[in-house]
């Protein structure tokens, strides 16, 4: 699998002309993390884990918060309000403790298909703690505006 270890591999905007506005999750809960960088097909999200995310008294962070933040980074990399997550293959490579800060690096592997894959890796310092492939479906309109459940009544 590809890794996203170096920032050079992620073509993030270097100039104001390359600025990409955020079009998804603009009102996201801070528990998903903070979008730090956004470019065409790439995103970086920073998650600071808190006591509210703990799954036990020892400070183990619930994996759902980690997954949600990784999903947030994947969807930001796609950056299309009509995209929806349809699947994911994820690996939690190390336990996360309250107070750990995780950097998620997301990269869309293609930008011109109706089904896209987004590689996401999470790091605490230089240690890879999360690795996933997110699968995203693209639609021309919002999924709730497609009216796929309405059927034409027989005459």
mmCIF file with all atom_site columns, C-alpha atoms in Angstrom:
data_model
loop_
_atom_site.group_PDB
_atom_site.id
_atom_site.type_symbol
_atom_site.label_atom_id
_atom_site.label_alt_id
_atom_site.label_comp_id
_atom_site.label_asym_id
_atom_site.label_entity_id
_atom_site.label_seq_id
_atom_site.pdbx_PDB_ins_code
_atom_site.Cartn_x
_atom_site.Cartn_y
_atom_site.Cartn_z
_atom_site.occupancy
_atom_site.B_iso_or_equiv
_atom_site.pdbx_formal_charge
_atom_site.auth_seq_id
_atom_site.auth_comp_id
_atom_site.auth_asym_id
_atom_site.auth_atom_id
_atom_site.pdbx_PDB_model_num
ATOM 1   C CA . UNK A 1 1   ? 0.000   0.000  0.000   1.00 0.00 ? 1   UNK A CA 1
ATOM 2   C CA . UNK A 1 2   ? 1.052   3.536  -0.674  1.00 0.00 ? 2   UNK A CA 1
ATOM 3   C CA . UNK A 1 3   ? 2.079   5.564  2.302   1.00 0.00 ? 3   UNK A CA 1
ATOM 4   C CA . UNK A 1 4   ? 1.744   9.281  2.734   1.00 0.00 ? 4   UNK A CA 1
ATOM 5   C CA . UNK A 1 5   ? 4.782   9.793  4.909   1.00 0.00 ? 5   UNK A CA 1
ATOM 6   C CA . UNK A 1 6   ? 6.223   12.927 3.397   1.00 0.00 ? 6   UNK A CA 1
ATOM 7   C CA . UNK A 1 7   ? 4.379   16.204 2.929   1.00 0.00 ? 7   UNK A CA 1
ATOM 8   C CA . UNK A 1 8   ? 5.929   16.437 -0.555  1.00 0.00 ? 8   UNK A CA 1
ATOM 9   C CA . UNK A 1 9   ? 3.713   13.532 -1.677  1.00 0.00 ? 9   UNK A CA 1
ATOM 10  C CA . UNK A 1 10  ? 0.616   15.555 -0.845  1.00 0.00 ? 10  UNK A CA 1
ATOM 11  C CA . UNK A 1 11  ? 0.183   18.432 -3.280  1.00 0.00 ? 11  UNK A CA 1
ATOM 12  C CA . UNK A 1 12  ? -1.196  20.990 -0.870  1.00 0.00 ? 12  UNK A CA 1
ATOM 13  C CA . UNK A 1 13  ? -1.706  24.557 -2.059  1.00 0.00 ? 13  UNK A CA 1
ATOM 14  C CA . UNK A 1 14  ? 1.432   26.670 -1.955  1.00 0.00 ? 14  UNK A CA 1
ATOM 15  C CA . UNK A 1 15  ? -0.080  29.955 -3.160  1.00 0.00 ? 15  UNK A CA 1
ATOM 16  C CA . UNK A 1 16  ? -3.329  31.872 -2.798  1.00 0.00 ? 16  UNK A CA 1
ATOM 17  C CA . UNK A 1 17  ? -4.187  31.027 -6.434  1.00 0.00 ? 17  UNK A CA 1
ATOM 18  C CA . UNK A 1 18  ? -4.205  27.325 -5.497  1.00 0.00 ? 18  UNK A CA 1
ATOM 19  C CA . UNK A 1 19  ? -6.560  27.865 -2.530  1.00 0.00 ? 19  UNK A CA 1
ATOM 20  C CA . UNK A 1 20  ? -9.361  25.276 -2.376  1.00 0.00 ? 20  UNK A CA 1
ATOM 21  C CA . UNK A 1 21  ? -12.476 26.285 -0.398  1.00 0.00 ? 21  UNK A CA 1
ATOM 22  C CA . UNK A 1 22  ? -13.957 23.697 1.956   1.00 0.00 ? 22  UNK A CA 1
ATOM 23  C CA . UNK A 1 23  ? -17.305 22.494 0.536   1.00 0.00 ? 23  UNK A CA 1
ATOM 24  C CA . UNK A 1 24  ? -18.126 19.632 2.925   1.00 0.00 ? 24  UNK A CA 1
ATOM 25  C CA . UNK A 1 25  ? -18.716 19.401 6.674   1.00 0.00 ? 25  UNK A CA 1
ATOM 26  C CA . UNK A 1 26  ? -18.358 23.152 7.071   1.00 0.00 ? 26  UNK A CA 1
ATOM 27  C CA . UNK A 1 27  ? -20.228 22.996 10.393  1.00 0.00 ? 27  UNK A CA 1
ATOM 28  C CA . UNK A 1 28  ? -18.580 19.783 11.619  1.00 0.00 ? 28  UNK A CA 1
ATOM 29  C CA . UNK A 1 29  ? -18.381 19.061 15.318  1.00 0.00 ? 29  UNK A CA 1
ATOM 30  C CA . UNK A 1 30  ? -14.861 19.767 16.645  1.00 0.00 ? 30  UNK A CA 1
ATOM 31  C CA . UNK A 1 31  ? -14.782 16.160 17.874  1.00 0.00 ? 31  UNK A CA 1
ATOM 32  C CA . UNK A 1 32  ? -14.070 15.204 14.236  1.00 0.00 ? 32  UNK A CA 1
ATOM 33  C CA . UNK A 1 33  ? -10.847 17.181 14.364  1.00 0.00 ? 33  UNK A CA 1
ATOM 34  C CA . UNK A 1 34  ? -9.719  20.397 12.755  1.00 0.00 ? 34  UNK A CA 1
ATOM 35  C CA . UNK A 1 35  ? -9.099  20.717 9.035   1.00 0.00 ? 35  UNK A CA 1
ATOM 36  C CA . UNK A 1 36  ? -5.565  22.105 8.815   1.00 0.00 ? 36  UNK A CA 1
ATOM 37  C CA . UNK A 1 37  ? -4.806  21.863 5.098   1.00 0.00 ? 37  UNK A CA 1
ATOM 38  C CA . UNK A 1 38  ? -6.925  21.331 2.008   1.00 0.00 ? 38  UNK A CA 1
ATOM 39  C CA . UNK A 1 39  ? -5.898  20.898 -1.595  1.00 0.00 ? 39  UNK A CA 1
ATOM 40  C CA . UNK A 1 40  ? -7.231  19.247 -4.733  1.00 0.00 ? 40  UNK A CA 1
ATOM 41  C CA . UNK A 1 41  ? -7.707  15.622 -3.703  1.00 0.00 ? 41  UNK A CA 1
ATOM 42  C CA . UNK A 1 42  ? -5.841  15.969 -0.407  1.00 0.00 ? 42  UNK A CA 1
ATOM 43  C CA . UNK A 1 43  ? -6.543  17.010 3.166   1.00 0.00 ? 43  UNK A CA 1
ATOM 44  C CA . UNK A 1 44  ? -4.908  17.058 6.585   1.00 0.00 ? 44  UNK A CA 1
ATOM 45  C CA . UNK A 1 45  ? -6.959  16.908 9.762   1.00 0.00 ? 45  UNK A CA 1
ATOM 46  C CA . UNK A 1 46  ? -5.652  17.314 13.305  1.00 0.00 ? 46  UNK A CA 1
ATOM 47  C CA . UNK A 1 47  ? -7.464  15.529 16.142  1.00 0.00 ? 47  UNK A CA 1
ATOM 48  C CA . UNK A 1 48  ? -6.661  16.320 19.764  1.00 0.00 ? 48  UNK A CA 1
ATOM 49  C CA . UNK A 1 49  ? -8.143  13.535 21.864  1.00 0.00 ? 49  UNK A CA 1
ATOM 50  C CA . UNK A 1 50  ? -10.026 14.509 25.012  1.00 0.00 ? 50  UNK A CA 1
ATOM 51  C CA . UNK A 1 51  ? -11.337 12.884 28.171  1.00 0.00 ? 51  UNK A CA 1
ATOM 52  C CA . UNK A 1 52  ? -14.830 12.845 26.639  1.00 0.00 ? 52  UNK A CA 1
ATOM 53  C CA . UNK A 1 53  ? -13.486 10.394 24.013  1.00 0.00 ? 53  UNK A CA 1
ATOM 54  C CA . UNK A 1 54  ? -12.248 7.871  26.591  1.00 0.00 ? 54  UNK A CA 1
ATOM 55  C CA . UNK A 1 55  ? -13.796 4.423  26.578  1.00 0.00 ? 55  UNK A CA 1
ATOM 56  C CA . UNK A 1 56  ? -12.453 3.517  30.030  1.00 0.00 ? 56  UNK A CA 1
ATOM 57  C CA . UNK A 1 57  ? -10.957 4.964  33.204  1.00 0.00 ? 57  UNK A CA 1
ATOM 58  C CA . UNK A 1 58  ? -7.416  4.373  31.910  1.00 0.00 ? 58  UNK A CA 1
ATOM 59  C CA . UNK A 1 59  ? -7.835  6.906  29.098  1.00 0.00 ? 59  UNK A CA 1
ATOM 60  C CA . UNK A 1 60  ? -8.109  4.598  26.085  1.00 0.00 ? 60  UNK A CA 1
ATOM 61  C CA . UNK A 1 61  ? -9.739  6.592  23.276  1.00 0.00 ? 61  UNK A CA 1
ATOM 62  C CA . UNK A 1 62  ? -12.770 4.939  21.690  1.00 0.00 ? 62  UNK A CA 1
ATOM 63  C CA . UNK A 1 63  ? -11.965 3.870  18.111  1.00 0.00 ? 63  UNK A CA 1
ATOM 64  C CA . UNK A 1 64  ? -15.145 5.518  16.826  1.00 0.00 ? 64  UNK A CA 1
ATOM 65  C CA . UNK A 1 65  ? -13.641 8.968  17.347  1.00 0.00 ? 65  UNK A CA 1
ATOM 66  C CA . UNK A 1 66  ? -10.534 7.964  15.425  1.00 0.00 ? 66  UNK A CA 1
ATOM 67  C CA . UNK A 1 67  ? -12.578 6.509  12.570  1.00 0.00 ? 67  UNK A CA 1
ATOM 68  C CA . UNK A 1 68  ? -14.840 9.587  12.433  1.00 0.00 ? 68  UNK A CA 1
ATOM 69  C CA . UNK A 1 69  ? -11.866 11.918 12.184  1.00 0.00 ? 69  UNK A CA 1
ATOM 70  C CA . UNK A 1 70  ? -10.291 9.775  9.462   1.00 0.00 ? 70  UNK A CA 1
ATOM 71  C CA . UNK A 1 71  ? -13.609 9.776  7.572   1.00 0.00 ? 71  UNK A CA 1
ATOM 72  C CA . UNK A 1 72  ? -13.768 13.569 7.951   1.00 0.00 ? 72  UNK A CA 1
ATOM 73  C CA . UNK A 1 73  ? -10.317 13.845 6.358   1.00 0.00 ? 73  UNK A CA 1
ATOM 74  C CA . UNK A 1 74  ? -11.305 11.487 3.506   1.00 0.00 ? 74  UNK A CA 1
ATOM 75  C CA . UNK A 1 75  ? -14.460 13.428 2.734   1.00 0.00 ? 75  UNK A CA 1
ATOM 76  C CA . UNK A 1 76  ? -12.540 16.717 2.823   1.00 0.00 ? 76  UNK A CA 1
ATOM 77  C CA . UNK A 1 77  ? -10.057 15.280 0.315   1.00 0.00 ? 77  UNK A CA 1
ATOM 78  C CA . UNK A 1 78  ? -13.009 14.529 -2.005  1.00 0.00 ? 78  UNK A CA 1
ATOM 79  C CA . UNK A 1 79  ? -14.573 17.912 -1.066  1.00 0.00 ? 79  UNK A CA 1
ATOM 80  C CA . UNK A 1 80  ? -17.886 17.364 -2.854  1.00 0.00 ? 80  UNK A CA 1
ATOM 81  C CA . UNK A 1 81  ? -21.162 17.911 -0.975  1.00 0.00 ? 81  UNK A CA 1
ATOM 82  C CA . UNK A 1 82  ? -22.862 15.197 -3.056  1.00 0.00 ? 82  UNK A CA 1
ATOM 83  C CA . UNK A 1 83  ? -20.391 12.474 -2.093  1.00 0.00 ? 83  UNK A CA 1
ATOM 84  C CA . UNK A 1 84  ? -21.223 9.799  0.471   1.00 0.00 ? 84  UNK A CA 1
ATOM 85  C CA . UNK A 1 85  ? -19.148 7.181  2.215   1.00 0.00 ? 85  UNK A CA 1
ATOM 86  C CA . UNK A 1 86  ? -20.070 3.665  1.040   1.00 0.00 ? 86  UNK A CA 1
ATOM 87  C CA . UNK A 1 87  ? -17.349 1.597  2.678   1.00 0.00 ? 87  UNK A CA 1
ATOM 88  C CA . UNK A 1 88  ? -13.994 1.465  4.385   1.00 0.00 ? 88  UNK A CA 1
ATOM 89  C CA . UNK A 1 89  ? -11.199 -0.945 5.164   1.00 0.00 ? 89  UNK A CA 1
ATOM 90  C CA . UNK A 1 90  ? -9.419  0.295  8.246   1.00 0.00 ? 90  UNK A CA 1
ATOM 91  C CA . UNK A 1 91  ? -6.673  -0.814 10.582  1.00 0.00 ? 91  UNK A CA 1
ATOM 92  C CA . UNK A 1 92  ? -6.072  0.556  14.055  1.00 0.00 ? 92  UNK A CA 1
ATOM 93  C CA . UNK A 1 93  ? -2.327  0.065  14.444  1.00 0.00 ? 93  UNK A CA 1
ATOM 94  C CA . UNK A 1 94  ? -1.838  1.332  18.004  1.00 0.00 ? 94  UNK A CA 1
ATOM 95  C CA . UNK A 1 95  ? -4.001  2.301  20.983  1.00 0.00 ? 95  UNK A CA 1
ATOM 96  C CA . UNK A 1 96  ? -4.665  6.005  21.393  1.00 0.00 ? 96  UNK A CA 1
ATOM 97  C CA . UNK A 1 97  ? -4.532  7.621  24.817  1.00 0.00 ? 97  UNK A CA 1
ATOM 98  C CA . UNK A 1 98  ? -6.427  10.712 25.936  1.00 0.00 ? 98  UNK A CA 1
ATOM 99  C CA . UNK A 1 99  ? -4.224  13.694 25.158  1.00 0.00 ? 99  UNK A CA 1
ATOM 100 C CA . UNK A 1 100 ? -2.638  12.146 22.035  1.00 0.00 ? 100 UNK A CA 1
ATOM 101 C CA . UNK A 1 101 ? -2.754  14.347 18.960  1.00 0.00 ? 101 UNK A CA 1
ATOM 102 C CA . UNK A 1 102 ? -3.346  12.559 15.663  1.00 0.00 ? 102 UNK A CA 1
ATOM 103 C CA . UNK A 1 103 ? -2.597  13.974 12.241  1.00 0.00 ? 103 UNK A CA 1
ATOM 104 C CA . UNK A 1 104 ? -4.693  12.391 9.490   1.00 0.00 ? 104 UNK A CA 1
ATOM 105 C CA . UNK A 1 105 ? -3.374  12.625 5.933   1.00 0.00 ? 105 UNK A CA 1
ATOM 106 C CA . UNK A 1 106 ? -5.887  11.862 3.195   1.00 0.00 ? 106 UNK A CA 1
ATOM 107 C CA . UNK A 1 107 ? -5.281  11.506 -0.534  1.00 0.00 ? 107 UNK A CA 1
ATOM 108 C CA . UNK A 1 108 ? -7.868  10.703 -3.196  1.00 0.00 ? 108 UNK A CA 1
ATOM 109 C CA . UNK A 1 109 ? -6.454  8.077  -5.525  1.00 0.00 ? 109 UNK A CA 1
ATOM 110 C CA . UNK A 1 110 ? -8.621  9.220  -8.447  1.00 0.00 ? 110 UNK A CA 1
ATOM 111 C CA . UNK A 1 111 ? -10.654 12.340 -9.113  1.00 0.00 ? 111 UNK A CA 1
ATOM 112 C CA . UNK A 1 112 ? -12.700 11.526 -12.197 1.00 0.00 ? 112 UNK A CA 1
ATOM 113 C CA . UNK A 1 113 ? -14.856 8.506  -11.364 1.00 0.00 ? 113 UNK A CA 1
ATOM 114 C CA . UNK A 1 114 ? -18.225 7.954  -9.688  1.00 0.00 ? 114 UNK A CA 1
ATOM 115 C CA . UNK A 1 115 ? -16.651 5.629  -7.114  1.00 0.00 ? 115 UNK A CA 1
ATOM 116 C CA . UNK A 1 116 ? -13.469 6.906  -5.531  1.00 0.00 ? 116 UNK A CA 1
ATOM 117 C CA . UNK A 1 117 ? -10.898 5.569  -3.135  1.00 0.00 ? 117 UNK A CA 1
ATOM 118 C CA . UNK A 1 118 ? -9.225  7.740  -0.521  1.00 0.00 ? 118 UNK A CA 1
ATOM 119 C CA . UNK A 1 119 ? -6.099  6.595  1.315   1.00 0.00 ? 119 UNK A CA 1
ATOM 120 C CA . UNK A 1 120 ? -5.979  7.880  4.902   1.00 0.00 ? 120 UNK A CA 1
ATOM 121 C CA . UNK A 1 121 ? -3.168  7.480  7.389   1.00 0.00 ? 121 UNK A CA 1
ATOM 122 C CA . UNK A 1 122 ? -3.062  8.712  10.962  1.00 0.00 ? 122 UNK A CA 1
ATOM 123 C CA . UNK A 1 123 ? 0.099   9.600  12.870  1.00 0.00 ? 123 UNK A CA 1
ATOM 124 C CA . UNK A 1 124 ? 0.943   10.388 16.482  1.00 0.00 ? 124 UNK A CA 1
ATOM 125 C CA . UNK A 1 125 ? 4.303   12.106 16.183  1.00 0.00 ? 125 UNK A CA 1
ATOM 126 C CA . UNK A 1 126 ? 6.060   9.924  13.577  1.00 0.00 ? 126 UNK A CA 1
ATOM 127 C CA . UNK A 1 127 ? 4.247   6.716  14.529  1.00 0.00 ? 127 UNK A CA 1
ATOM 128 C CA . UNK A 1 128 ? 1.584   5.459  12.139  1.00 0.00 ? 128 UNK A CA 1
ATOM 129 C CA . UNK A 1 129 ? -1.438  4.560  14.277  1.00 0.00 ? 129 UNK A CA 1
ATOM 130 C CA . UNK A 1 130 ? -4.173  4.288  11.644  1.00 0.00 ? 130 UNK A CA 1
ATOM 131 C CA . UNK A 1 131 ? -4.334  3.099  8.038   1.00 0.00 ? 131 UNK A CA 1
ATOM 132 C CA . UNK A 1 132 ? -7.437  2.941  5.849   1.00 0.00 ? 132 UNK A CA 1
ATOM 133 C CA . UNK A 1 133 ? -8.969  3.007  2.427   1.00 0.00 ? 133 UNK A CA 1
ATOM 134 C CA . UNK A 1 134 ? -12.285 4.840  2.243   1.00 0.00 ? 134 UNK A CA 1
ATOM 135 C CA . UNK A 1 135 ? -14.711 4.215  -0.620  1.00 0.00 ? 135 UNK A CA 1
ATOM 136 C CA . UNK A 1 136 ? -16.832 7.156  -1.678  1.00 0.00 ? 136 UNK A CA 1
ATOM 137 C CA . UNK A 1 137 ? -19.727 7.324  -4.165  1.00 0.00 ? 137 UNK A CA 1
ATOM 138 C CA . UNK A 1 138 ? -20.241 10.475 -6.188  1.00 0.00 ? 138 UNK A CA 1
ATOM 139 C CA . UNK A 1 139 ? -23.677 11.778 -7.190  1.00 0.00 ? 139 UNK A CA 1
ATOM 140 C CA . UNK A 1 140 ? -24.827 14.645 -9.404  1.00 0.00 ? 140 UNK A CA 1
ATOM 141 C CA . UNK A 1 141 ? -27.307 15.748 -6.722  1.00 0.00 ? 141 UNK A CA 1
ATOM 142 C CA . UNK A 1 142 ? -27.666 15.321 -2.973  1.00 0.00 ? 142 UNK A CA 1
ATOM 143 C CA . UNK A 1 143 ? -28.627 11.714 -2.165  1.00 0.00 ? 143 UNK A CA 1
ATOM 144 C CA . UNK A 1 144 ? -31.919 12.843 -0.580  1.00 0.00 ? 144 UNK A CA 1
ATOM 145 C CA . UNK A 1 145 ? -32.886 14.735 -3.740  1.00 0.00 ? 145 UNK A CA 1
ATOM 146 C CA . UNK A 1 146 ? -32.511 11.714 -6.028  1.00 0.00 ? 146 UNK A CA 1
ATOM 147 C CA . UNK A 1 147 ? -35.945 10.320 -5.094  1.00 0.00 ? 147 UNK A CA 1
ATOM 148 C CA . UNK A 1 148 ? -34.811 6.781  -5.760  1.00 0.00 ? 148 UNK A CA 1
ATOM 149 C CA . UNK A 1 149 ? -37.609 5.370  -3.605  1.00 0.00 ? 149 UNK A CA 1
ATOM 150 C CA . UNK A 1 150 ? -40.429 7.015  -5.564  1.00 0.00 ? 150 UNK A CA 1
ATOM 151 C CA . UNK A 1 151 ? -41.944 4.772  -8.200  1.00 0.00 ? 151 UNK A CA 1
ATOM 152 C CA . UNK A 1 152 ? -44.164 5.656  -11.049 1.00 0.00 ? 152 UNK A CA 1
ATOM 153 C CA . UNK A 1 153 ? -47.684 4.436  -10.327 1.00 0.00 ? 153 UNK A CA 1
ATOM 154 C CA . UNK A 1 154 ? -49.179 2.151  -12.966 1.00 0.00 ? 154 UNK A CA 1
ATOM 155 C CA . UNK A 1 155 ? -51.882 3.819  -15.074 1.00 0.00 ? 155 UNK A CA 1
#
